[in-house]
Each structure stands twice: as structure tokens, then as C-alpha cells.
XYZ file of C-alpha atoms in Angstrom:
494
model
C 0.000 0.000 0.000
C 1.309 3.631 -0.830
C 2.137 5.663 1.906
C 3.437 8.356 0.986
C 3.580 10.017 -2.695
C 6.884 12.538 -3.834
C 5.869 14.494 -6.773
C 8.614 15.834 -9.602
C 8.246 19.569 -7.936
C 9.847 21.340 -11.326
C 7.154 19.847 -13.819
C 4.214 20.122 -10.831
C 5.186 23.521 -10.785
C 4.928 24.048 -14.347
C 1.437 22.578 -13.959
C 0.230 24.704 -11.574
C 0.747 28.081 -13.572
C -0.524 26.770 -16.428
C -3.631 25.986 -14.631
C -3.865 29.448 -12.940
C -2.967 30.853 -16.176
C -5.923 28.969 -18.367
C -8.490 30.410 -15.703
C -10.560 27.253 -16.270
C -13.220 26.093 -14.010
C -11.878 22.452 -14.163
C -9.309 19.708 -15.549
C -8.419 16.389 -15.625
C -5.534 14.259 -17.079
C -3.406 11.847 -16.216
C -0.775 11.752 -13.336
C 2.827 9.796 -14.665
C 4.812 8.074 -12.194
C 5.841 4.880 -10.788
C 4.370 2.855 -7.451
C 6.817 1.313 -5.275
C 5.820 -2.063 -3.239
C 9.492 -2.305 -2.310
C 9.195 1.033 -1.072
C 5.870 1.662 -0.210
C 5.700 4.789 -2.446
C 4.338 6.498 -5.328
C 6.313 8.772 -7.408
C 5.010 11.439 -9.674
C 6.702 12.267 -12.539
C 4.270 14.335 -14.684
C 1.287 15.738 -15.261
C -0.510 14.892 -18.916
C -3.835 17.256 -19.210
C -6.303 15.071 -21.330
C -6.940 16.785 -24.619
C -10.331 17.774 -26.047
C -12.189 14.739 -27.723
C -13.294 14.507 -31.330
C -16.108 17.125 -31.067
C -13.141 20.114 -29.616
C -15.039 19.467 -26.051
C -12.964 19.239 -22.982
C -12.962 16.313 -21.092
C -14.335 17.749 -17.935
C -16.800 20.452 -17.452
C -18.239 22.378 -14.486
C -22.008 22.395 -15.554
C -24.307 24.808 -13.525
C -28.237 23.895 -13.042
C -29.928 26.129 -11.404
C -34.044 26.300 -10.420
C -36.079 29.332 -11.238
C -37.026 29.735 -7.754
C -33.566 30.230 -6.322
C -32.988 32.902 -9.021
C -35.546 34.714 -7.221
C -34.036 35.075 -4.270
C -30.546 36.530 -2.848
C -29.090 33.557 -2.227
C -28.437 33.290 -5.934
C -24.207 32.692 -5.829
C -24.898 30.101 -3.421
C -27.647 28.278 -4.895
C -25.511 28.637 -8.490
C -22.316 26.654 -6.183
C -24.464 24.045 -4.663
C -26.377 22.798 -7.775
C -23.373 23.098 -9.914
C -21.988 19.132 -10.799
C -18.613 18.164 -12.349
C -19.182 16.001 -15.680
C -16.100 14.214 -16.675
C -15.982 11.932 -19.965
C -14.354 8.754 -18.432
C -14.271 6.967 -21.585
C -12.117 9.687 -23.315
C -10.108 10.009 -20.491
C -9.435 6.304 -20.574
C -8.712 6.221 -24.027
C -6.837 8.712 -23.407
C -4.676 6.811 -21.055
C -4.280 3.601 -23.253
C -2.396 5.812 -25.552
C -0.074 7.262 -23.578
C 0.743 3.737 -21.539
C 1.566 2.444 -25.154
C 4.356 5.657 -24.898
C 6.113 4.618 -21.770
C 8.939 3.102 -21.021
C 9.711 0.252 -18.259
C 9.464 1.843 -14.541
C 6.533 4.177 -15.829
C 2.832 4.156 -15.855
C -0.172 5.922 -15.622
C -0.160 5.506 -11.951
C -3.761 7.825 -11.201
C -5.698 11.230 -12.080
C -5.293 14.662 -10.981
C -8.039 17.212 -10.675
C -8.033 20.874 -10.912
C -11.589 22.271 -9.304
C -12.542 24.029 -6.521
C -12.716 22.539 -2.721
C -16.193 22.658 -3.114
C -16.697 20.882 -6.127
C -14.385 17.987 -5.233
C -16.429 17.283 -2.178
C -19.567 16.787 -4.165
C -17.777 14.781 -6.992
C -16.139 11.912 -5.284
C -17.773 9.309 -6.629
C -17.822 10.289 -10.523
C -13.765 10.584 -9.546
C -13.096 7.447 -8.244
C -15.119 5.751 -11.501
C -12.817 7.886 -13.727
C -9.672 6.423 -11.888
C -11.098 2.847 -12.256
C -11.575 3.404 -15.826
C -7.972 4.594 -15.917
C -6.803 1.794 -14.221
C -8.778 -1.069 -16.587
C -7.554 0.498 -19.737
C -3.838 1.276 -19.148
C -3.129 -2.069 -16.644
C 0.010 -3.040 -15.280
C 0.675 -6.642 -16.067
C 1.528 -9.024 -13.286
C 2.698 -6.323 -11.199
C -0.517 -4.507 -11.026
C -1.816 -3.338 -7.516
C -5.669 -2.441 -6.942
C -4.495 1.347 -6.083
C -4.088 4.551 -7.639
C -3.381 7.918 -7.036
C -6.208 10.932 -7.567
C -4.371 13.983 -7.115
C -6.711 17.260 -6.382
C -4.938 20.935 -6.985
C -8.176 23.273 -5.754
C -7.597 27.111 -7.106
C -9.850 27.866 -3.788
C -8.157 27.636 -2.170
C -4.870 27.231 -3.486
C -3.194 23.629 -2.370
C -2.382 19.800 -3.491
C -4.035 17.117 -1.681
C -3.151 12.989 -2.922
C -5.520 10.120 -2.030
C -4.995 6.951 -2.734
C -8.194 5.332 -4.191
C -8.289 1.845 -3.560
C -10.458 -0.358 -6.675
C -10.672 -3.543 -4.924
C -14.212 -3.568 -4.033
C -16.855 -1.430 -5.183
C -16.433 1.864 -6.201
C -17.790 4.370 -2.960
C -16.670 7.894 -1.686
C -14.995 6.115 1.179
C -12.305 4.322 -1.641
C -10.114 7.367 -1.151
C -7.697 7.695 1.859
C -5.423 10.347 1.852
C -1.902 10.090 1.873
C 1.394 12.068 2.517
C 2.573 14.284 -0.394
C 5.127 16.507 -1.262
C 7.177 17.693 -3.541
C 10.771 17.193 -4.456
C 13.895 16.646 -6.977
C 12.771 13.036 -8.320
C 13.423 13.181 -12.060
C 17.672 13.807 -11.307
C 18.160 10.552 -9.121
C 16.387 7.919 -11.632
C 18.659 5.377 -13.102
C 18.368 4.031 -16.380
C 18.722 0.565 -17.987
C 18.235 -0.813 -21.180
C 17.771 -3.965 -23.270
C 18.095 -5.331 -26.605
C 15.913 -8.312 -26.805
C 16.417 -10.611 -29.160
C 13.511 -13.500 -29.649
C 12.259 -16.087 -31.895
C 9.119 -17.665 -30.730
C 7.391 -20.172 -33.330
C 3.929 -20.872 -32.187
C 1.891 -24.271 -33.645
C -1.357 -23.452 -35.495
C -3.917 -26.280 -33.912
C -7.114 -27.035 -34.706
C -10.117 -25.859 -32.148
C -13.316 -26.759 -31.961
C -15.095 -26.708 -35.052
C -12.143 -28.064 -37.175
C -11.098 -24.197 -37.443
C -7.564 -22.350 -36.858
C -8.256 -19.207 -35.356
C -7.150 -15.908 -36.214
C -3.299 -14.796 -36.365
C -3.919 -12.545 -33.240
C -5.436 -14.827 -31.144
C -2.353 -17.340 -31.671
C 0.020 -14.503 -30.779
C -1.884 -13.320 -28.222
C -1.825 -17.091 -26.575
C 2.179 -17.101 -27.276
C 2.973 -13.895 -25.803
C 1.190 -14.670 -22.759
C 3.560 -18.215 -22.708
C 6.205 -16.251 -23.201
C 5.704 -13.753 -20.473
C 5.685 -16.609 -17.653
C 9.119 -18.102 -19.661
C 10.892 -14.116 -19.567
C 9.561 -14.108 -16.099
C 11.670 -16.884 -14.549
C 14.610 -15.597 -16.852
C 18.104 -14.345 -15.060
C 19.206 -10.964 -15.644
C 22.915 -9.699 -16.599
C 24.227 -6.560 -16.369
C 27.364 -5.893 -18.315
C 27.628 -9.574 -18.113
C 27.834 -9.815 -14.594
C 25.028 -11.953 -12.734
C 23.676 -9.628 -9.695
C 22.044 -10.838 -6.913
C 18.162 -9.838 -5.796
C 18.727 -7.305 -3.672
C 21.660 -5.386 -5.234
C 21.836 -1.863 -5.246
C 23.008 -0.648 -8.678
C 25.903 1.973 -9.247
C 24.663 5.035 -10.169
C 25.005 8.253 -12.840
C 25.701 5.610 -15.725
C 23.573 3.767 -17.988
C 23.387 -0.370 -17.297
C 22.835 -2.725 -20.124
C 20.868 -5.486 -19.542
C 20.841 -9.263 -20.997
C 18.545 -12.005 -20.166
C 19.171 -15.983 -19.430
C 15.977 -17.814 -20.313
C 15.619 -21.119 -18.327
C 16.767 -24.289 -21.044
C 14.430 -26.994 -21.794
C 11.351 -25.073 -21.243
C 9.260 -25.070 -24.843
C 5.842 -24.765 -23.512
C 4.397 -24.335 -26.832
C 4.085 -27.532 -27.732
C 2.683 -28.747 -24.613
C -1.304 -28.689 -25.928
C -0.654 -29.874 -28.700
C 0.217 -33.260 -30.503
C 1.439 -33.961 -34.280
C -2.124 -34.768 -35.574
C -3.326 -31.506 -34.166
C -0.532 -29.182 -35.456
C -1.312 -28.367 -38.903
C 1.249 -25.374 -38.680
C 3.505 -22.791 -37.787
C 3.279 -19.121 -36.901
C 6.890 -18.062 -36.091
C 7.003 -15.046 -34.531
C 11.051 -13.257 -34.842
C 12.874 -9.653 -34.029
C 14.342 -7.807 -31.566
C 12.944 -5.432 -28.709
C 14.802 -2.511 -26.818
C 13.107 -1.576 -24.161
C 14.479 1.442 -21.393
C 13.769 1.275 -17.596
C 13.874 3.869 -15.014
C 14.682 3.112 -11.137
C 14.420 4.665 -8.231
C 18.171 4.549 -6.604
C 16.740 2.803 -3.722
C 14.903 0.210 -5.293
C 16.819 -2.979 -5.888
C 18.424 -3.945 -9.315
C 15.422 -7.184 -9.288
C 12.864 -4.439 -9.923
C 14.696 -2.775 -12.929
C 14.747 -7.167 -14.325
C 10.826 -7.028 -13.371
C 10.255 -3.613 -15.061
C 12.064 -4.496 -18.381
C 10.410 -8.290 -18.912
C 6.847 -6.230 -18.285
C 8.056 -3.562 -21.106
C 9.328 -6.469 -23.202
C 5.740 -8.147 -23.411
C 3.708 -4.969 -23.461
C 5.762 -3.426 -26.237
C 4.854 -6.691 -28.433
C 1.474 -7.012 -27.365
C 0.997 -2.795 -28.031
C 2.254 -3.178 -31.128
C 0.091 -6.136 -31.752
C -2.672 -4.067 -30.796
C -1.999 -1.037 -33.404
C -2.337 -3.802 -35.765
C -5.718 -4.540 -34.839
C -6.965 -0.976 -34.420
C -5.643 -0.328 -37.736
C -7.623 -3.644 -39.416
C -10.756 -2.406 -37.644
C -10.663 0.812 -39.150
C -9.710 -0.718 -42.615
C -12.927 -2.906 -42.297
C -14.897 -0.179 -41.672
C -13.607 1.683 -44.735
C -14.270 -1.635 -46.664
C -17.977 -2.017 -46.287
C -18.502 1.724 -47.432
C -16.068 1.236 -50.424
C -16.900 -0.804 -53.671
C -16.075 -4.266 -53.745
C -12.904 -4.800 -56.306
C -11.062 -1.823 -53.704
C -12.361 -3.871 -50.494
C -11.106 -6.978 -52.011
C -7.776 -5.903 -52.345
C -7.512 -3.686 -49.529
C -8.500 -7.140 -47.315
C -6.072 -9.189 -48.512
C -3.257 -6.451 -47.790
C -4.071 -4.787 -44.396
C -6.790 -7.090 -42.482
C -4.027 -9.596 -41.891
C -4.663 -9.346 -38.268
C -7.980 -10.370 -37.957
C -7.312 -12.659 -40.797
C -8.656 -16.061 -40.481
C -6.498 -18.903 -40.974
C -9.095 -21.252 -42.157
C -8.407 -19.807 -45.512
C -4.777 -19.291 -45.481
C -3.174 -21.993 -46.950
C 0.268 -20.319 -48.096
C 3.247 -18.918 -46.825
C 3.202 -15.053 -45.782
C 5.162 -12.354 -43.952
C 4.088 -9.390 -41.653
C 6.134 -6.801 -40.344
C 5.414 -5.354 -36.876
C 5.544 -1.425 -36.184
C 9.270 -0.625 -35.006
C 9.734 1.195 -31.780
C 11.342 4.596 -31.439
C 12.620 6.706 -28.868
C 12.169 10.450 -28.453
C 14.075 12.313 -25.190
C 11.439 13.245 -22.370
C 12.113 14.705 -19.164
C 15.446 15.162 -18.063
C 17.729 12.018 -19.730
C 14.316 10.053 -19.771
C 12.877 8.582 -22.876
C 9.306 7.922 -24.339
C 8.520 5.473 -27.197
C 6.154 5.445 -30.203
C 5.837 2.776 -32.754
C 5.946 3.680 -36.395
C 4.180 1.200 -39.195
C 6.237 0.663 -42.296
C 4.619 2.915 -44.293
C 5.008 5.878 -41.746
C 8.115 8.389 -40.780
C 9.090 9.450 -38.048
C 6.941 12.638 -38.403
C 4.088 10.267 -36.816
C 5.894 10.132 -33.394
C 5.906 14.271 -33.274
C 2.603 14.606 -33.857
C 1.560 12.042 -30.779
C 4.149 14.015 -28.787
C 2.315 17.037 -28.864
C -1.378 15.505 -28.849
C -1.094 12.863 -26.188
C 2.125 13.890 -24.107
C 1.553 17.803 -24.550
C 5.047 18.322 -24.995
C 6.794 20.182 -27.509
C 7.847 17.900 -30.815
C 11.698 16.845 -30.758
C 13.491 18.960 -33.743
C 16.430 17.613 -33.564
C 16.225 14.274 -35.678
C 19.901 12.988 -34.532
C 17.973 13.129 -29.912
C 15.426 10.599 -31.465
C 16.195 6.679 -30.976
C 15.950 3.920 -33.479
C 17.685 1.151 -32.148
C 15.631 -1.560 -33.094
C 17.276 -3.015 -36.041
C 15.394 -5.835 -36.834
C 11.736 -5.386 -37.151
C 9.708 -7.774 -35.580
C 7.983 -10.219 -38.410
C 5.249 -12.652 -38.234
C 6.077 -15.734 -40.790
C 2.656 -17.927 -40.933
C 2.532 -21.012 -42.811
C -0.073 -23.719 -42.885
C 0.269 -27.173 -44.346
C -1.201 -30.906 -43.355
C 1.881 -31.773 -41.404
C 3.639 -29.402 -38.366
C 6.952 -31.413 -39.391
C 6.993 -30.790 -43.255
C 6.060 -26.947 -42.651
C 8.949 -26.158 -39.853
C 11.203 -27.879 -42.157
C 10.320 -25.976 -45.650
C 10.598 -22.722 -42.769
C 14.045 -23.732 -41.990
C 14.810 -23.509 -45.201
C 13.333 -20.697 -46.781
C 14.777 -18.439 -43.567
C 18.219 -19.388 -45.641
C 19.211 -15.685 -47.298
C 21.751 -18.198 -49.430
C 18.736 -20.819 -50.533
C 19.366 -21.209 -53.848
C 23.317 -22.366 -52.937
C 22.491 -24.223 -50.434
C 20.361 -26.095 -52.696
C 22.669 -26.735 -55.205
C 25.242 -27.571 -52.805
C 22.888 -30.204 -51.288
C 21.770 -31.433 -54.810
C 25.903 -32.210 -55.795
C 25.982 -34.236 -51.923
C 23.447 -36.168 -52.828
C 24.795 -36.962 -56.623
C 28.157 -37.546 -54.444
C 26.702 -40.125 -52.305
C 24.531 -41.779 -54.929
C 27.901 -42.044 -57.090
C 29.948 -43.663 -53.609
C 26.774 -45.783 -53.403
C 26.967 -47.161 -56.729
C 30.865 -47.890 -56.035
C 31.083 -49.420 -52.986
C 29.433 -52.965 -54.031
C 32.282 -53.373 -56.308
C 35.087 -52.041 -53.896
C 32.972 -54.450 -51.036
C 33.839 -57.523 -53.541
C 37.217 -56.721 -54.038
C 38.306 -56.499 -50.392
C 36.578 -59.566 -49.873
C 38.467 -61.516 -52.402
C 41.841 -59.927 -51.562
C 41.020 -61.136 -47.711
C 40.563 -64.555 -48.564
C 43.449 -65.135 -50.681
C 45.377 -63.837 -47.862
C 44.493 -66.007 -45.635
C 44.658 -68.987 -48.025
C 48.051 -68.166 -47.928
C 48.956 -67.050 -44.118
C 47.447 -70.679 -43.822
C 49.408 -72.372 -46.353
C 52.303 -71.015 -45.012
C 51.586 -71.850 -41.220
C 51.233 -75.875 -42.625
C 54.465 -75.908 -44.456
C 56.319 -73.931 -41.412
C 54.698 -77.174 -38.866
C 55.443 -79.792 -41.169
């Protein structure tokens, strides 16, 4: 349970005279940070306002209802602040918050919501708050790691302070799910220490048959490998600079650690459902992730491991994800197109959601890569990019879903991933015959190979033809020697 919350007092500051600056009734976005079980504290990095939904409305709203009668009387300014109720969009504000957890790094999440409203208005609002944190909480989880708490900051213009609660979401939403907690501000950003990965993988994943005699879809069966994957990363020793550290080792600080993983040997799980009659092929799933971490210095090194598997898995599935929005929105632009356009737009872009029943041939699918743009301080966020896009995608997200500025500088943003990740599917009456022809193909020098294995086998078919006679031969010359060895041994007696 969080006990206590320190808050990055620079960019809270920077949030505060904005706010008194706008002049606007209310706000809400989303607080950036980190909780600490190890520690038993939250940490506040940032605040992200929300931005105005499709329709240019805000995302919260002070809305004022007041009765004829009261008009009528003196009491109007009172009447006007006791009917007046805070309307918040918590689906927008949740959307709002899958986006940006797709944009952090290991060691960060959307850790909670702040509020900017009066005293007043906060008091008669509880409830609608809490519902917007839960909402916050469902659609930017933290996997395996994930606690049922999160932090609802309020900064009230009336008057002026910051109060944290802590709004606990496992039971039923109620006004008593906040508890406050101890908050202040200070230098957190400066003392973080970073750590980074490149994660190379190749997971193949057998295509069975489910009920129905039917395959799936290509995002279900990556869906069900990443999640076998996660428990294999998660039982995986970490290496820093090639050293094994122990659990509760502090790391050095003011440098930046690289990290390698050992994955436990022996361990396919893939396979484990599924027998050769049921296999009827292969999804192989290859590339390489680099994924940052941040870590509070007094944290042990374990947590930056834990933080870094968790990035590793959600930057695959996010990406995975992007997909699937995209395939969504390219069905919906197919049934209000003609059909030769939907046709061909199907077979190129609905991949995703394509279903394997009627894929019968090999193809290849290239994930979006993952870039890196510079943050806060030496901190990094990510963005993924689709083949087809630049990197003029990842400003534009910047400045809608981070409200930062857009990096100019080309040569400050990060593309270390050098190998895309790619999705090879392949489907064929036998698992064996399909991982084989795989094997193959993945051969950049096929063609030689083949012709090198094609002059072996005329080799061997020629030594085959030639060894009967050379068999004979030795044969014969083995008997006549010992015809004579015994000849000789008779004559030598005698």
C-alpha cells in the first residue's frame, strides 16, 4: 500500500501556472509516475492534461443547473455553487490513457488522475472521480505487477493547495475508496537510473485445430504465445554488463546499465497442448525489442529485471494491438467502399484479424518498429511507427497525447531496433513438413544451399553405386590372404 507520494516539484510547478494561467473552471488528465511495493511509495513524474475529444469538447466540465425559484431570491451565488456538478468523460479520459501507456517506457505508468476544481466541487464529486480512476486503471493495466491502487491527485484554485488520495479499486467503487496520503514535492526526475535492453527473440507458435475443425485468427495465436512467453521471460536471469547480480543489489549510479537475459533451457511450452495430428502449422514469430527502464536509486536492481520483462511483453502485445486498431478501421472503410477496392484492400491490411481457415500459403508481416524520443530530463518515451510511416508520426503524438513540444532535432530521437519484428505464418497438413520448408526458406543463401545439397546427394549416390564393387574386391583380396597365411603356417609345422 502507498504511503506516501513525492511528486517531480519542477514539472508540478509548471502545472500549476498553467492551470492558474488557463483560468478554467476544471481539468483532468493523467498523473505519470511509478508505485513502489518495495518502497511503499508512489512517485510522480508528470502531469498529462487530457486533450479535447473529437467534437473540440474538454474532457471535464463544471455544468451549472440552477431552479427558477432560487434565481428569485438573494441567495443566488450560493444556490448557483451548490447545484453546480462536475461532468467528466471517463471513456475519453481512458482512451486517453491507453495511448499514452503504449508511450512509456519500463518503470513508468499511468499511476492515477489529478483534478483541478474548486474545494467545493471535489467534495460533491467523489464518486464520478473514483469511476474515472477505475476506468484509468482497466484500460492502461500493469501486467503481473498490477496493484488495486491509484493515485487521484486534487490541486483546488480555492483555495490554493495539493491534496493525494490513494483510491483503492478492490471492491466497489464508494466515496470512502479514497484515503489520503502524505505528499510533497521534491527533486525526483535527477536521481532515476536508467537501464536498457536489446531483446532478441524467436518464438514459433503451432497453429492447432479448435473446436469446429477451425484455426483461429493470427492474433489470437500470438496473443496465446505472448502470454507463454511472459511466464518463460519471467523466470529468466538478468545480466548486467555480463555480470550476474544478486536480488537485492543496489546498482551503481550516474551511468547507464545494459541489460541481458538468461531464459531457463528446456522449457518449450508451446508444444505442450498440442500433438502432431493436431498441429497443422507454424506461426513463427522473430525480431528484436529494446526496451528502457527507469529506477528509483533505492529500489533494488530485481525491480529494474521485473520492469524491463513487463516492457518487453507490453511493447509486443501494443504493437500487436496497433495492428488490430488499424484492421478495424480498414474494415470499416471496406464495407462503405466498392467491392474490387475492399477486395484488395483485405487481402493487404486485415491480416490481423485474418482467419487462418483460408490461409493456406506462406506469408510475412512486419510489426511497427519502436522509437525513442528524449522526455524529461535524460528520460525517454517510445512510439511505434508502421512501415509505411516516418518518423513525423511520433511528433505529432508528442504534442497531442504527451503535450510536450515535438523533438526537432532528428539525430535526440532513438531507433535502435534493427530488426523489425515479423510474423512468418505457414499452414500445411503436417507441423513437421512446414517447420522444415521454414528452416529452409529463412536461408538468405537458398538457392546455394540447394545446389550444394543437390551435388551431396549426386556424391553419395555415385559412392553408393561404387562401394558394391570395392565391397567384392576387399573380400576376395582377404581370402586369398588367408589362403596363404594358412598355407604357409602348414608348411612352417610340417
Amino acid at each position: 500500500m502507498v504511503k506516501a507520494v513525492v511528486g517531480e516539484e519542477s514539472q508540478l510547478k509548471l502545472a500549476e501556472d498553467r492551470l492558474s494561467q488557463a483560468a478554467v473552471p476544471s481539468e483532468v488528465g493523467l498523473l505519470i509516475g511509478k508505485l513502489s511495493k518495495n518502497l511503499d511509495r508512489g512517485f510522480v513524474f508528470d502531469l498529462i492534461p487530457t486533450p479535447q475529444n473529437d467534437a473540440s469538447e474538454p474532457a471535464s466540465s463544471v455544468v451549472e443547473s440552477v431552479k427558477d425559484d432560487n434565481k428569485k431570491k438573494g441567495t443566488k451565488g450560493k444556490a448557483q455553487l451548490d447545484s453546480s456538478v462536475l461532468f467528466i468523460d471517463k471513456d475519453w479520459v481512458a482512451e486517453h490513457a491507453r495511448q499514452v501507456s503504449r508511450m512509456l517506457p519500463g518503470g513508468m505508468n499511468v499511476v492515477g488522475v489529478y483534478i483541478w476544481v474548486s474545494e467545493s466541487m471535489f467534495k460533491n464529486s467523489t464518486l464520478i472521480l473514483c469511476q474515472t480512476v477505475k476506468a484509468v486503471s482497466e484500460a492502461a493495466p500493469v501486467l503481473e505487477t498490477d496493484s488495486d491502487e491509484r493515485l487521484l491527485i486534487h490541486i483546488s484554485y480555492s483555495p490554493r493547495r495539493w491534496v493525494c488520495r490513494n483510491c483503492s479499486l478492490a471492491s466497489n467503487i464508494t466515496t470512502s475508496s479514497l484515503r489520503p496520503c502524505d505528499f510533497k514535492m521534491g527533486k525526483v526526475l535527477t536521481s532515476l537510473q536508467a537501464f536498457r535492453c536489446l531483446y532478441n527473440f524467436d518464438l514459433r507458435l503451432p497453429i492447432c485445430l479448435e473446436k469446429g475443425l477451425r484455426f483461429g485468427k493470427l492474433s489470437d495465436i500470438v496473443r496465446r504465445g505472448l502470454s507463454i512467453h511472459a511466464k518463460m521471460l519471467k523466470g529468466a536471469k538478468g545480466l548486467i554488463s555480463g555480470r550476474l547480480v544478486t536480488e537485492d543489489e543496489q546498482s551503481a549510479p550516474d551511468r547507464l546499465h545494459e541489460v541481458e537475459f538468461l531464459l531457463p533451457f528446456l522449457q518449450d511450452k508451446y508444444l505442450e497442448a498440442c500433438s502432431e495430428k493436431e498441429v497443422v502449422g507454424l506461426l513463427v514469430f522473430s525480431g528484436s525489442v529494446c526496451s528502457f527502464s527507469y529506477l528509483n536509486p533505492k529500489e533494488p536492481i530485481s525491480q529494474a529485471f521485473d520492469d524491463i520483462k513487463e516492457d518487453i511483453i507490453m511493447s509486443l502485445q501494443s504493437r500487436l494491438d496497433i495492428m488490430c486498431d488499424e484492421a478495424d478501421q480498414e474494415s470499416e472503410s471496406i464495407i462503405e467502399s466498392d467491392e474490387v477496392a475492399s477486395h484488395h484492400r483485405s487481402s493487404e491490411k486485415h491480416i490481423p484479424e485474418f482467419d487462418l481457415q483460408l490461409q493456406r500459403k506462406y506469408c510475412s508481416l512486419p510489426f511497427p518498429r519502436r522509437v525513442f524520443a528524449p522526455w524529461l530530463g535524460s528520460t525517454y518515451i517510445c512510439d511505434y511507427i508502421q512501415p509505411s510511416e516516418t518518423i513525423e508520426v511520433l511528433k505529432e503524438h508528442c504534442i497531442e497525447l504527451m503535450s510536450m513540444e515535438a523533438p526537432k532535432d532528428a539525430s535526440t530521437i532513438l531507433e535502435p531496433e534493427f530488426e523489425n519484428p515479423m510474423l512468418i505464418a505457414s499452414i500445411t497438413k503436417s507441423f513437421w513438413d512446414i517447420a522444415g520448408r521454414l528452416s529452409v526458406e529463412s536461408n538468405p543463401e537458398n538457392s546455394v544451399s540447394k545446389n550444394k545439397e543437390k551435388a551431396r546427394s549426386q556424391g553419395t549416390e555415385q559412392k553408393a553405386s561404387c562401394s558394391p564393387d570395392l565391397n567384392v574386391i576387399m573380400a576376395i583380396l582377404v581370402l586369398i590372404i588367408s589362403i596363404v597365411l594358412g598355407l604357409a603356417l602348414f608348411f612352417f609345422r610340417s
